[in-house]
C-alpha cells in the first residue's frame, strides 16, 4: 500500500524488518523503518525510534506489511552478453562428453564466439535484455558483465558497447570487465603468444581509450591461458590502471590466485582447486573469493572450493551466478544462494553476505553498495519472506515485492 504525503522528496519504508548486512553479519533490525533521500539511504532503525517529523516530511510512505528489506543483490561475475545457444552441448554432456572435451573439439566458448561475431549489436542487446530483466526481477541491483565472446578487436568492442547500452537503459548499475583472454580464437590456434600480444598491445589500449571497461579478467587454465601469459595481461592492466580479476583454479591448480594476489586483484573467481598457499596469499593481499556454485553444479564438478580455509583466513566470500551459455545458464541469485548452501556448505548468512556486501567488495564498490548504512546508495529489495534464510531455502519461488535502485522504483526500464 502506498500513501502519498504531499510536498517532500523522501521515501519512507515502514512496518518492515531489515537485514543490513553491515559489520559482516546479517545485522538484523526488527520492527524497523528506513528512509531514503534522493539516491541514498538517510536513516535506518527501529520504527519506534523514527524521528517524529519523518512521516510528515515524506513524499511517499511504503508499508512493507512486515516484509524484509535487504540490500539489492550484487551479481559480481557474469558473461551475459552472448549470441546463439549451447543447448546442443548440454545434450552432448548429458550423453557423457566433458566440458573440456567439447572445448578441445572447437565447441564450448568458441562456438559462442562464432555466434557472437555474427550477431548485430541490436540482436545482442535484445538477448541480453531478457537476462538482465530476469536478474532484476529476482533482486539484482548491481551487475558485472564480462566481454570475452568476441576474441577480436571489433567484436570485443561490440560486446562492451552493448554492456554500456544495457547500463544506460536499465536501472541497475552495470560494470563492464574486459575478458579478451578468455579463449584462443581460431585465427591464432598456433600462436597463443601472438594473441596475447593482440590483447595487450591493441585491445586493452583501445578499451581504455573508449572508457568502456573498468576491470580486466583472464581465464588462467590449461584449456585457456598460462601463468606467464596471464602475467603479461596483468602487467598491461596495471600500466593502464584497470582493476584486476581472475578466473583462477576452476578446473586445475594453475597458481593463478597467487599471481593475481601479487597484482592486488579485486577478486579471484571459481577457486575449486585453490591451494592453501594460494589462499594465504589472497588473504595477505585482501583479495575477495568469488564462488560460483552454478558452474560447479552445471559441470557436475566434484572438487569444492575451500570454504573452511576462507573462513579461517577471513577471506571475504562472494557468490555469483556466472551467467553464461556454457557452464552456468543460471538466471537467479536466489537459486545460487541455495546452491551455495547445499553444494558448498555455506551458511545462509555467508551466502547472503556473498550476494550483497562481498559481491560489492569483488567489484570495489563496497563503499557505496552491498549493505544498508546511512549514506550508501538506496539499492534495496523488499522481500515477502518470514526471515532472511527463506531466500536460501525456497528454490524457484519469486519472493520480490519491490526493487529500488538509487532511490528510484523502476525508473529507467527500457
Ligand atoms: O566462468 N571459465 C571460463 N568462462 C566461463 C565459461 C564460459 C563458457 O563456457 O562459455 C565460466 O565458467
Ligand atoms: Fe566466468
Short mmCIF file of C-alpha atoms and ligand atoms in Angstrom, two decimals:
data_model
loop_
_atom_site.label_atom_id
_atom_site.label_comp_id
_atom_site.label_asym_id
_atom_site.label_seq_id
_atom_site.Cartn_x
_atom_site.Cartn_y
_atom_site.Cartn_z
CA UNK A 1 0.00 0.00 0.00
CA UNK A 2 1.45 3.41 -0.97
CA UNK A 3 0.24 6.55 0.83
CA UNK A 4 1.16 9.88 -0.74
CA UNK A 5 2.05 12.73 1.56
CA UNK A 6 2.46 15.95 -0.42
CA UNK A 7 5.42 18.24 -0.66
CA UNK A 8 8.71 16.49 0.20
CA UNK A 9 11.17 14.19 -1.54
CA UNK A 10 11.95 11.22 0.69
CA UNK A 11 10.63 7.68 0.60
CA UNK A 12 9.93 6.08 3.95
CA UNK A 13 9.58 2.32 4.37
CA UNK A 14 7.65 1.35 7.49
CA UNK A 15 6.38 -1.87 9.04
CA UNK A 16 9.45 -3.79 7.86
CA UNK A 17 12.37 -5.84 9.14
CA UNK A 18 15.87 -5.15 7.88
CA UNK A 19 18.95 -7.31 7.40
CA UNK A 20 21.50 -4.55 6.92
CA UNK A 21 24.49 -6.85 6.12
CA UNK A 22 26.71 -4.30 7.88
CA UNK A 23 29.67 -5.49 10.03
CA UNK A 24 29.95 -8.80 8.10
CA UNK A 25 26.75 -10.19 9.57
CA UNK A 26 23.03 -10.18 8.85
CA UNK A 27 22.76 -7.39 11.46
CA UNK A 28 19.00 -7.61 11.83
CA UNK A 29 16.69 -4.77 12.85
CA UNK A 30 13.15 -5.96 13.54
CA UNK A 31 10.08 -3.70 13.53
CA UNK A 32 12.12 -1.26 11.51
CA UNK A 33 11.78 1.75 9.26
CA UNK A 34 14.09 3.03 6.54
CA UNK A 35 14.26 6.49 4.98
CA UNK A 36 15.63 7.34 1.55
CA UNK A 37 16.61 10.82 0.50
CA UNK A 38 17.42 11.30 -3.14
CA UNK A 39 19.64 8.41 -4.19
CA UNK A 40 20.86 7.39 -0.76
CA UNK A 41 19.80 5.82 2.50
CA UNK A 42 19.31 8.58 5.05
CA UNK A 43 18.14 6.63 8.08
CA UNK A 44 17.52 3.02 9.19
CA UNK A 45 16.49 1.83 12.63
CA UNK A 46 13.65 0.70 14.87
CA UNK A 47 10.35 2.20 13.74
CA UNK A 48 9.65 3.34 17.30
CA UNK A 49 12.85 5.44 17.14
CA UNK A 50 11.83 7.17 13.91
CA UNK A 51 12.27 10.91 14.35
CA UNK A 52 8.82 12.44 14.92
CA UNK A 53 8.77 14.66 11.87
CA UNK A 54 9.86 11.96 9.36
CA UNK A 55 6.39 10.80 8.39
CA UNK A 56 5.20 14.30 7.57
CA UNK A 57 8.41 15.11 5.68
CA UNK A 58 7.97 12.19 3.28
CA UNK A 59 6.63 12.29 -0.21
CA UNK A 60 5.91 8.58 -0.21
CA UNK A 61 5.36 6.12 2.61
CA UNK A 62 5.61 2.45 1.75
CA UNK A 63 4.04 -0.01 4.19
CA UNK A 64 6.03 -3.26 3.82
CA UNK A 65 3.43 -5.40 5.55
CA UNK A 66 6.05 -6.87 7.92
CA UNK A 67 8.25 -7.94 4.96
CA UNK A 68 12.05 -7.81 4.90
CA UNK A 69 14.36 -5.27 3.32
CA UNK A 70 17.84 -6.34 2.26
CA UNK A 71 20.42 -4.56 0.13
CA UNK A 72 19.92 -5.37 -3.55
CA UNK A 73 21.97 -8.30 -4.78
CA UNK A 74 25.32 -7.60 -6.40
CA UNK A 75 25.87 -10.22 -9.11
CA UNK A 76 29.60 -9.71 -9.48
CA UNK A 77 30.54 -12.25 -12.19
CA UNK A 78 28.54 -12.79 -15.38
CA UNK A 79 29.14 -13.25 -19.09
CA UNK A 80 25.59 -12.42 -20.08
CA UNK A 81 26.18 -10.80 -23.49
CA UNK A 82 26.43 -13.67 -25.97
CA UNK A 83 24.99 -14.77 -29.29
CA UNK A 84 23.48 -18.15 -30.17
CA UNK A 85 22.81 -21.01 -27.80
CA UNK A 86 24.71 -24.01 -26.44
CA UNK A 87 21.78 -26.23 -25.58
CA UNK A 88 23.12 -28.81 -28.07
CA UNK A 89 26.28 -29.09 -25.93
CA UNK A 90 24.13 -29.56 -22.87
CA UNK A 91 22.69 -32.63 -24.54
CA UNK A 92 26.18 -33.83 -25.58
CA UNK A 93 27.25 -33.55 -21.96
CA UNK A 94 24.20 -35.50 -20.84
CA UNK A 95 25.46 -38.22 -23.16
CA UNK A 96 28.87 -38.26 -21.49
CA UNK A 97 31.05 -35.65 -23.26
CA UNK A 98 33.01 -33.42 -20.84
CA UNK A 99 33.18 -29.61 -20.91
CA UNK A 100 36.91 -29.82 -21.63
CA UNK A 101 36.45 -32.35 -24.44
CA UNK A 102 33.77 -30.23 -26.12
CA UNK A 103 36.01 -27.19 -25.79
CA UNK A 104 39.04 -29.00 -27.30
CA UNK A 105 36.93 -30.02 -30.29
CA UNK A 106 36.19 -26.38 -31.13
CA UNK A 107 32.85 -26.29 -29.34
CA UNK A 108 32.45 -24.61 -25.99
CA UNK A 109 33.44 -20.96 -25.77
CA UNK A 110 34.47 -20.91 -29.47
CA UNK A 111 31.01 -21.87 -30.70
CA UNK A 112 29.60 -18.92 -28.76
CA UNK A 113 32.36 -16.73 -30.23
CA UNK A 114 31.23 -17.61 -33.75
CA UNK A 115 27.59 -16.80 -32.99
CA UNK A 116 28.52 -13.59 -31.16
CA UNK A 117 30.68 -12.37 -34.05
CA UNK A 118 27.73 -12.94 -36.40
CA UNK A 119 25.20 -11.14 -34.21
CA UNK A 120 24.39 -7.43 -34.55
CA UNK A 121 24.52 -5.07 -31.59
CA UNK A 122 20.73 -4.92 -31.61
CA UNK A 123 20.42 -8.70 -31.51
CA UNK A 124 22.90 -8.97 -28.66
CA UNK A 125 21.13 -6.18 -26.77
CA UNK A 126 17.75 -7.85 -27.20
CA UNK A 127 19.00 -11.23 -25.97
CA UNK A 128 20.94 -9.75 -23.07
CA UNK A 129 17.96 -7.58 -22.05
CA UNK A 130 15.95 -10.69 -21.23
CA UNK A 131 18.74 -11.94 -18.99
CA UNK A 132 19.18 -8.60 -17.20
CA UNK A 133 15.41 -8.40 -16.68
CA UNK A 134 15.36 -11.89 -15.16
CA UNK A 135 18.12 -10.91 -12.71
CA UNK A 136 16.48 -7.59 -11.86
CA UNK A 137 13.16 -9.30 -11.18
CA UNK A 138 14.94 -11.52 -8.68
CA UNK A 139 16.52 -8.69 -6.75
CA UNK A 140 19.81 -7.91 -8.52
CA UNK A 141 20.57 -4.18 -8.45
CA UNK A 142 24.29 -4.19 -9.37
CA UNK A 143 25.72 -6.37 -12.09
CA UNK A 144 29.09 -7.11 -13.62
CA UNK A 145 29.27 -8.30 -17.22
CA UNK A 146 32.43 -9.53 -18.95
CA UNK A 147 33.25 -9.42 -22.63
CA UNK A 148 35.13 -12.45 -23.96
CA UNK A 149 32.94 -13.98 -26.65
CA UNK A 150 34.46 -11.83 -29.39
CA UNK A 151 38.20 -12.52 -29.23
CA UNK A 152 38.86 -9.96 -31.95
CA UNK A 153 39.01 -6.20 -31.52
CA UNK A 154 35.79 -5.44 -33.36
CA UNK A 155 33.63 -7.97 -31.53
CA UNK A 156 35.11 -7.31 -28.09
CA UNK A 157 34.31 -3.61 -28.57
CA UNK A 158 30.84 -4.54 -29.83
CA UNK A 159 30.13 -6.55 -26.67
CA UNK A 160 31.43 -3.77 -24.43
CA UNK A 161 29.26 -1.25 -26.31
CA UNK A 162 26.24 -3.48 -25.70
CA UNK A 163 27.10 -3.61 -21.99
CA UNK A 164 27.27 0.20 -21.93
CA UNK A 165 23.91 0.32 -23.65
CA UNK A 166 22.43 -2.04 -21.07
CA UNK A 167 23.78 0.18 -18.29
CA UNK A 168 22.16 3.22 -19.88
CA UNK A 169 18.81 1.56 -20.46
CA UNK A 170 18.30 -0.44 -17.28
CA UNK A 171 18.05 0.91 -13.75
CA UNK A 172 20.80 -1.44 -12.50
CA UNK A 173 24.37 -0.31 -12.09
CA UNK A 174 26.33 -2.36 -14.61
CA UNK A 175 30.13 -2.66 -14.56
CA UNK A 176 31.97 -3.95 -17.62
CA UNK A 177 35.06 -6.18 -17.44
CA UNK A 178 37.29 -6.84 -20.46
CA UNK A 179 37.95 -10.59 -20.81
CA UNK A 180 39.77 -10.67 -24.14
CA UNK A 181 41.94 -13.51 -22.78
CA UNK A 182 39.02 -15.89 -22.38
CA UNK A 183 39.93 -18.43 -25.07
CA UNK A 184 42.22 -18.68 -28.08
CA UNK A 185 40.41 -17.52 -31.24
CA UNK A 186 40.57 -19.75 -34.36
CA UNK A 187 42.86 -17.27 -36.19
CA UNK A 188 45.58 -17.75 -33.55
CA UNK A 189 45.33 -21.53 -32.99
CA UNK A 190 49.10 -21.97 -33.32
CA UNK A 191 50.12 -18.64 -31.88
CA UNK A 192 48.97 -18.20 -28.27
CA UNK A 193 51.57 -15.52 -27.54
CA UNK A 194 50.60 -13.65 -30.69
CA UNK A 195 47.04 -13.46 -29.43
CA UNK A 196 48.17 -12.24 -26.01
CA UNK A 197 50.12 -9.50 -27.82
CA UNK A 198 46.94 -8.51 -29.64
CA UNK A 199 45.10 -8.38 -26.31
CA UNK A 200 47.75 -6.29 -24.55
CA UNK A 201 49.04 -4.08 -27.36
CA UNK A 202 45.88 -3.42 -29.36
CA UNK A 203 42.73 -4.35 -27.49
CA UNK A 204 43.47 -3.11 -23.98
CA UNK A 205 44.66 0.38 -25.01
CA UNK A 206 41.58 0.74 -27.24
CA UNK A 207 39.21 -0.40 -24.49
CA UNK A 208 40.90 2.03 -22.11
CA UNK A 209 40.68 4.94 -24.51
CA UNK A 210 36.97 4.30 -25.05
CA UNK A 211 36.40 4.11 -21.28
CA UNK A 212 34.07 1.13 -21.67
CA UNK A 213 35.50 -1.26 -19.07
CA UNK A 214 36.86 -0.73 -15.58
CA UNK A 215 38.44 -4.14 -15.00
CA UNK A 216 40.39 -6.81 -16.85
CA UNK A 217 39.97 -10.56 -16.35
CA UNK A 218 41.80 -13.63 -17.73
CA UNK A 219 40.84 -17.31 -17.90
CA UNK A 220 44.03 -18.86 -16.48
CA UNK A 221 43.66 -22.59 -17.08
CA UNK A 222 45.20 -25.44 -19.05
CA UNK A 223 42.42 -25.10 -21.66
CA UNK A 224 42.91 -21.34 -21.85
CA UNK A 225 45.97 -19.19 -20.90
CA UNK A 226 49.17 -19.93 -18.99
CA UNK A 227 50.52 -18.19 -15.94
CA UNK A 228 53.19 -16.19 -17.89
CA UNK A 229 50.54 -15.08 -20.39
CA UNK A 230 48.26 -14.05 -17.56
CA UNK A 231 51.13 -12.06 -16.06
CA UNK A 232 51.59 -10.16 -19.32
CA UNK A 233 47.93 -9.14 -19.33
CA UNK A 234 48.11 -8.09 -15.68
CA UNK A 235 51.24 -6.00 -16.26
CA UNK A 236 49.44 -4.14 -19.02
CA UNK A 237 46.33 -3.81 -16.86
CA UNK A 238 48.43 -2.26 -14.11
CA UNK A 239 50.06 0.17 -16.56
CA UNK A 240 46.67 1.20 -17.92
CA UNK A 241 45.11 1.36 -14.43
CA UNK A 242 42.46 -1.29 -14.90
CA UNK A 243 41.19 -3.20 -11.89
CA UNK A 244 42.20 -6.85 -12.00
CA UNK A 245 40.13 -10.03 -11.65
CA UNK A 246 40.93 -13.64 -12.48
CA UNK A 247 39.21 -16.91 -13.41
CA UNK A 248 41.52 -18.99 -11.24
CA UNK A 249 41.82 -22.65 -10.27
CA UNK A 250 38.46 -23.64 -11.78
CA UNK A 251 39.49 -26.97 -13.36
CA UNK A 252 43.05 -27.38 -12.02
CA UNK A 253 45.57 -25.58 -9.80
CA UNK A 254 47.50 -23.22 -12.08
CA UNK A 255 48.71 -20.92 -9.28
CA UNK A 256 46.58 -18.16 -10.76
CA UNK A 257 45.35 -16.88 -7.40
CA UNK A 258 48.96 -16.49 -6.27
CA UNK A 259 49.75 -14.33 -9.28
CA UNK A 260 46.53 -12.31 -9.10
CA UNK A 261 47.21 -11.53 -5.45
CA UNK A 262 50.66 -10.24 -6.37
CA UNK A 263 48.83 -7.73 -8.59
CA UNK A 264 46.36 -6.89 -5.80
CA UNK A 265 43.42 -8.23 -7.77
CA UNK A 266 39.94 -7.27 -6.57
CA UNK A 267 38.85 -10.89 -6.80
CA UNK A 268 39.78 -14.43 -7.77
CA UNK A 269 36.85 -16.39 -9.06
CA UNK A 270 35.88 -20.12 -9.07
CA UNK A 271 38.82 -21.42 -6.93
CA UNK A 272 37.76 -25.07 -6.66
CA UNK A 273 41.41 -26.19 -6.92
CA UNK A 274 42.96 -23.40 -4.84
CA UNK A 275 45.96 -24.43 -2.71
CA UNK A 276 46.49 -23.37 0.88
CA UNK A 277 49.44 -21.17 -0.11
CA UNK A 278 47.29 -19.54 -2.80
CA UNK A 279 44.60 -18.81 -0.22
CA UNK A 280 47.15 -17.41 2.23
CA UNK A 281 48.46 -15.08 -0.45
CA UNK A 282 44.90 -13.93 -1.22
CA UNK A 283 44.36 -13.22 2.48
CA UNK A 284 47.56 -11.17 2.69
CA UNK A 285 46.52 -9.06 -0.28
CA UNK A 286 42.86 -8.62 0.69
CA UNK A 287 41.54 -10.41 -2.40
CA UNK A 288 37.88 -11.45 -2.39
CA UNK A 289 37.00 -15.06 -3.29
CA UNK A 290 34.10 -15.24 -5.75
CA UNK A 291 32.39 -18.64 -5.56
CA UNK A 292 30.30 -19.81 -8.49
CA UNK A 293 28.17 -22.80 -7.49
CA UNK A 294 26.14 -22.60 -10.72
CA UNK A 295 29.18 -23.64 -12.80
CA UNK A 296 30.14 -26.30 -10.26
CA UNK A 297 26.61 -27.72 -10.47
CA UNK A 298 26.19 -27.45 -14.22
CA UNK A 299 29.55 -29.05 -14.99
CA UNK A 300 28.92 -31.73 -12.36
CA UNK A 301 32.24 -30.90 -10.69
CA UNK A 302 33.25 -32.76 -7.56
CA UNK A 303 36.11 -30.67 -6.16
CA UNK A 304 34.65 -27.96 -3.91
CA UNK A 305 36.27 -24.58 -3.22
CA UNK A 306 37.99 -24.49 0.20
CA UNK A 307 35.25 -22.69 2.12
CA UNK A 308 36.64 -23.70 5.51
CA UNK A 309 40.04 -22.21 4.57
CA UNK A 310 38.35 -18.96 3.50
CA UNK A 311 36.60 -18.84 6.86
CA UNK A 312 39.79 -19.49 8.80
CA UNK A 313 41.75 -16.89 6.86
CA UNK A 314 38.84 -14.40 6.94
CA UNK A 315 38.82 -14.10 3.17
CA UNK A 316 35.53 -12.49 2.10
CA UNK A 317 33.41 -14.90 0.07
CA UNK A 318 31.16 -13.54 -2.68
CA UNK A 319 28.68 -15.68 -4.60
CA UNK A 320 27.51 -15.00 -8.12
CA UNK A 321 25.57 -16.57 -11.00
CA UNK A 322 28.48 -16.71 -13.53
CA UNK A 323 25.59 -16.42 -16.01
CA UNK A 324 26.96 -17.76 -19.31
CA UNK A 325 25.85 -20.21 -22.02
CA UNK A 326 28.41 -22.95 -21.40
CA UNK A 327 28.92 -23.57 -17.73
CA UNK A 328 26.17 -21.70 -15.87
CA UNK A 329 22.97 -20.78 -17.69
CA UNK A 330 21.52 -19.79 -14.32
CA UNK A 331 19.41 -16.63 -14.18
CA UNK A 332 18.58 -16.49 -10.49
CA UNK A 333 20.56 -15.25 -7.50
CA UNK A 334 18.21 -16.97 -5.05
CA UNK A 335 18.87 -20.30 -6.76
CA UNK A 336 22.60 -19.53 -6.44
CA UNK A 337 22.12 -18.86 -2.71
CA UNK A 338 20.50 -22.26 -2.38
CA UNK A 339 23.35 -23.93 -4.28
CA UNK A 340 25.99 -22.09 -2.22
CA UNK A 341 24.46 -23.60 0.92
CA UNK A 342 23.72 -27.10 -0.39
CA UNK A 343 26.76 -27.65 -2.63
CA UNK A 344 29.47 -25.59 -0.90
CA UNK A 345 28.28 -25.86 2.72
CA UNK A 346 27.99 -22.13 3.24
CA UNK A 347 25.64 -20.90 5.95
CA UNK A 348 22.62 -18.83 4.90
CA UNK A 349 24.29 -15.80 6.46
CA UNK A 350 27.51 -16.40 4.49
CA UNK A 351 25.59 -16.89 1.25
CA UNK A 352 23.59 -13.69 1.79
CA UNK A 353 26.74 -11.73 2.65
CA UNK A 354 28.22 -13.22 -0.53
CA UNK A 355 25.36 -11.94 -2.65
CA UNK A 356 25.46 -8.43 -1.15
CA UNK A 357 28.42 -6.81 0.59
CA UNK A 358 31.03 -9.31 -0.56
CA UNK A 359 29.75 -9.12 -4.14
CA UNK A 360 30.24 -5.36 -3.82
CA UNK A 361 33.78 -5.97 -2.49
CA UNK A 362 34.58 -8.11 -5.53
CA UNK A 363 33.78 -5.07 -7.66
CA UNK A 364 35.46 -2.50 -5.43
CA UNK A 365 32.05 -0.97 -4.69
CA UNK A 366 31.69 -1.76 -1.01
CA UNK A 367 31.88 1.90 -0.02
CA UNK A 368 28.60 2.62 -1.80
CA UNK A 369 26.80 -0.71 -2.21
CA UNK A 370 26.04 -4.04 -0.60
CA UNK A 371 24.79 -3.02 2.85
CA UNK A 372 22.13 -0.81 4.39
CA UNK A 373 24.00 2.03 6.00
CA UNK A 374 23.44 5.74 6.07
CA UNK A 375 24.96 7.43 3.03
CA UNK A 376 25.09 4.31 0.88
CA UNK A 377 23.13 4.00 -2.36
CA UNK A 378 19.46 3.23 -1.80
CA UNK A 379 19.61 -0.10 -3.67
CA UNK A 380 17.01 -2.06 -1.77
CA UNK A 381 14.75 -5.04 -2.20
CA UNK A 382 11.58 -5.62 -0.22
CA UNK A 383 11.03 -9.38 0.13
CA UNK A 384 7.87 -11.25 1.02
CA UNK A 385 9.59 -13.63 3.47
CA UNK A 386 9.42 -14.51 7.16
CA UNK A 387 13.19 -14.46 7.70
CA UNK A 388 16.34 -13.88 5.60
CA UNK A 389 17.22 -17.57 5.34
CA UNK A 390 13.98 -18.08 3.36
CA UNK A 391 15.90 -16.56 0.43
CA UNK A 392 18.26 -19.55 0.51
CA UNK A 393 15.54 -22.08 1.23
CA UNK A 394 12.88 -21.52 -1.43
CA UNK A 395 14.28 -22.59 -4.79
CA UNK A 396 12.48 -21.12 -7.77
CA UNK A 397 9.86 -19.04 -5.98
CA UNK A 398 9.82 -15.33 -6.78
CA UNK A 399 9.62 -13.52 -3.48
CA UNK A 400 10.39 -9.95 -4.54
CA UNK A 401 7.82 -7.33 -3.55
CA UNK A 402 9.70 -4.27 -4.76
CA UNK A 403 13.10 -3.27 -6.11
CA UNK A 404 14.51 0.21 -5.52
CA UNK A 405 17.71 1.33 -7.24
CA UNK A 406 19.38 4.58 -6.20
CA UNK A 407 16.11 5.73 -4.65
CA UNK A 408 14.02 5.12 -7.76
CA UNK A 409 11.47 2.41 -8.40
CA UNK A 410 11.67 1.05 -11.99
CA UNK A 411 12.64 4.47 -13.22
CA UNK A 412 14.85 3.50 -16.14
CA UNK A 413 13.09 0.42 -17.52
CA UNK A 414 13.50 0.25 -21.31
O1 LIG B 1 33.12 -18.73 -15.96
N1 LIG B 1 35.64 -20.27 -17.16
C1 LIG B 1 35.51 -19.61 -18.17
N2 LIG B 1 34.44 -18.93 -18.54
C2 LIG B 1 33.11 -19.28 -18.22
C3 LIG B 1 32.58 -20.31 -19.15
C4 LIG B 1 32.26 -19.74 -20.43
C5 LIG B 1 31.65 -20.68 -21.41
O2 LIG B 1 31.73 -21.93 -21.32
O3 LIG B 1 31.07 -20.13 -22.35
C6 LIG B 1 32.96 -19.64 -16.76
O4 LIG B 1 32.69 -20.78 -16.39
FE1 LIG B 2 33.14 -16.93 -15.56
#
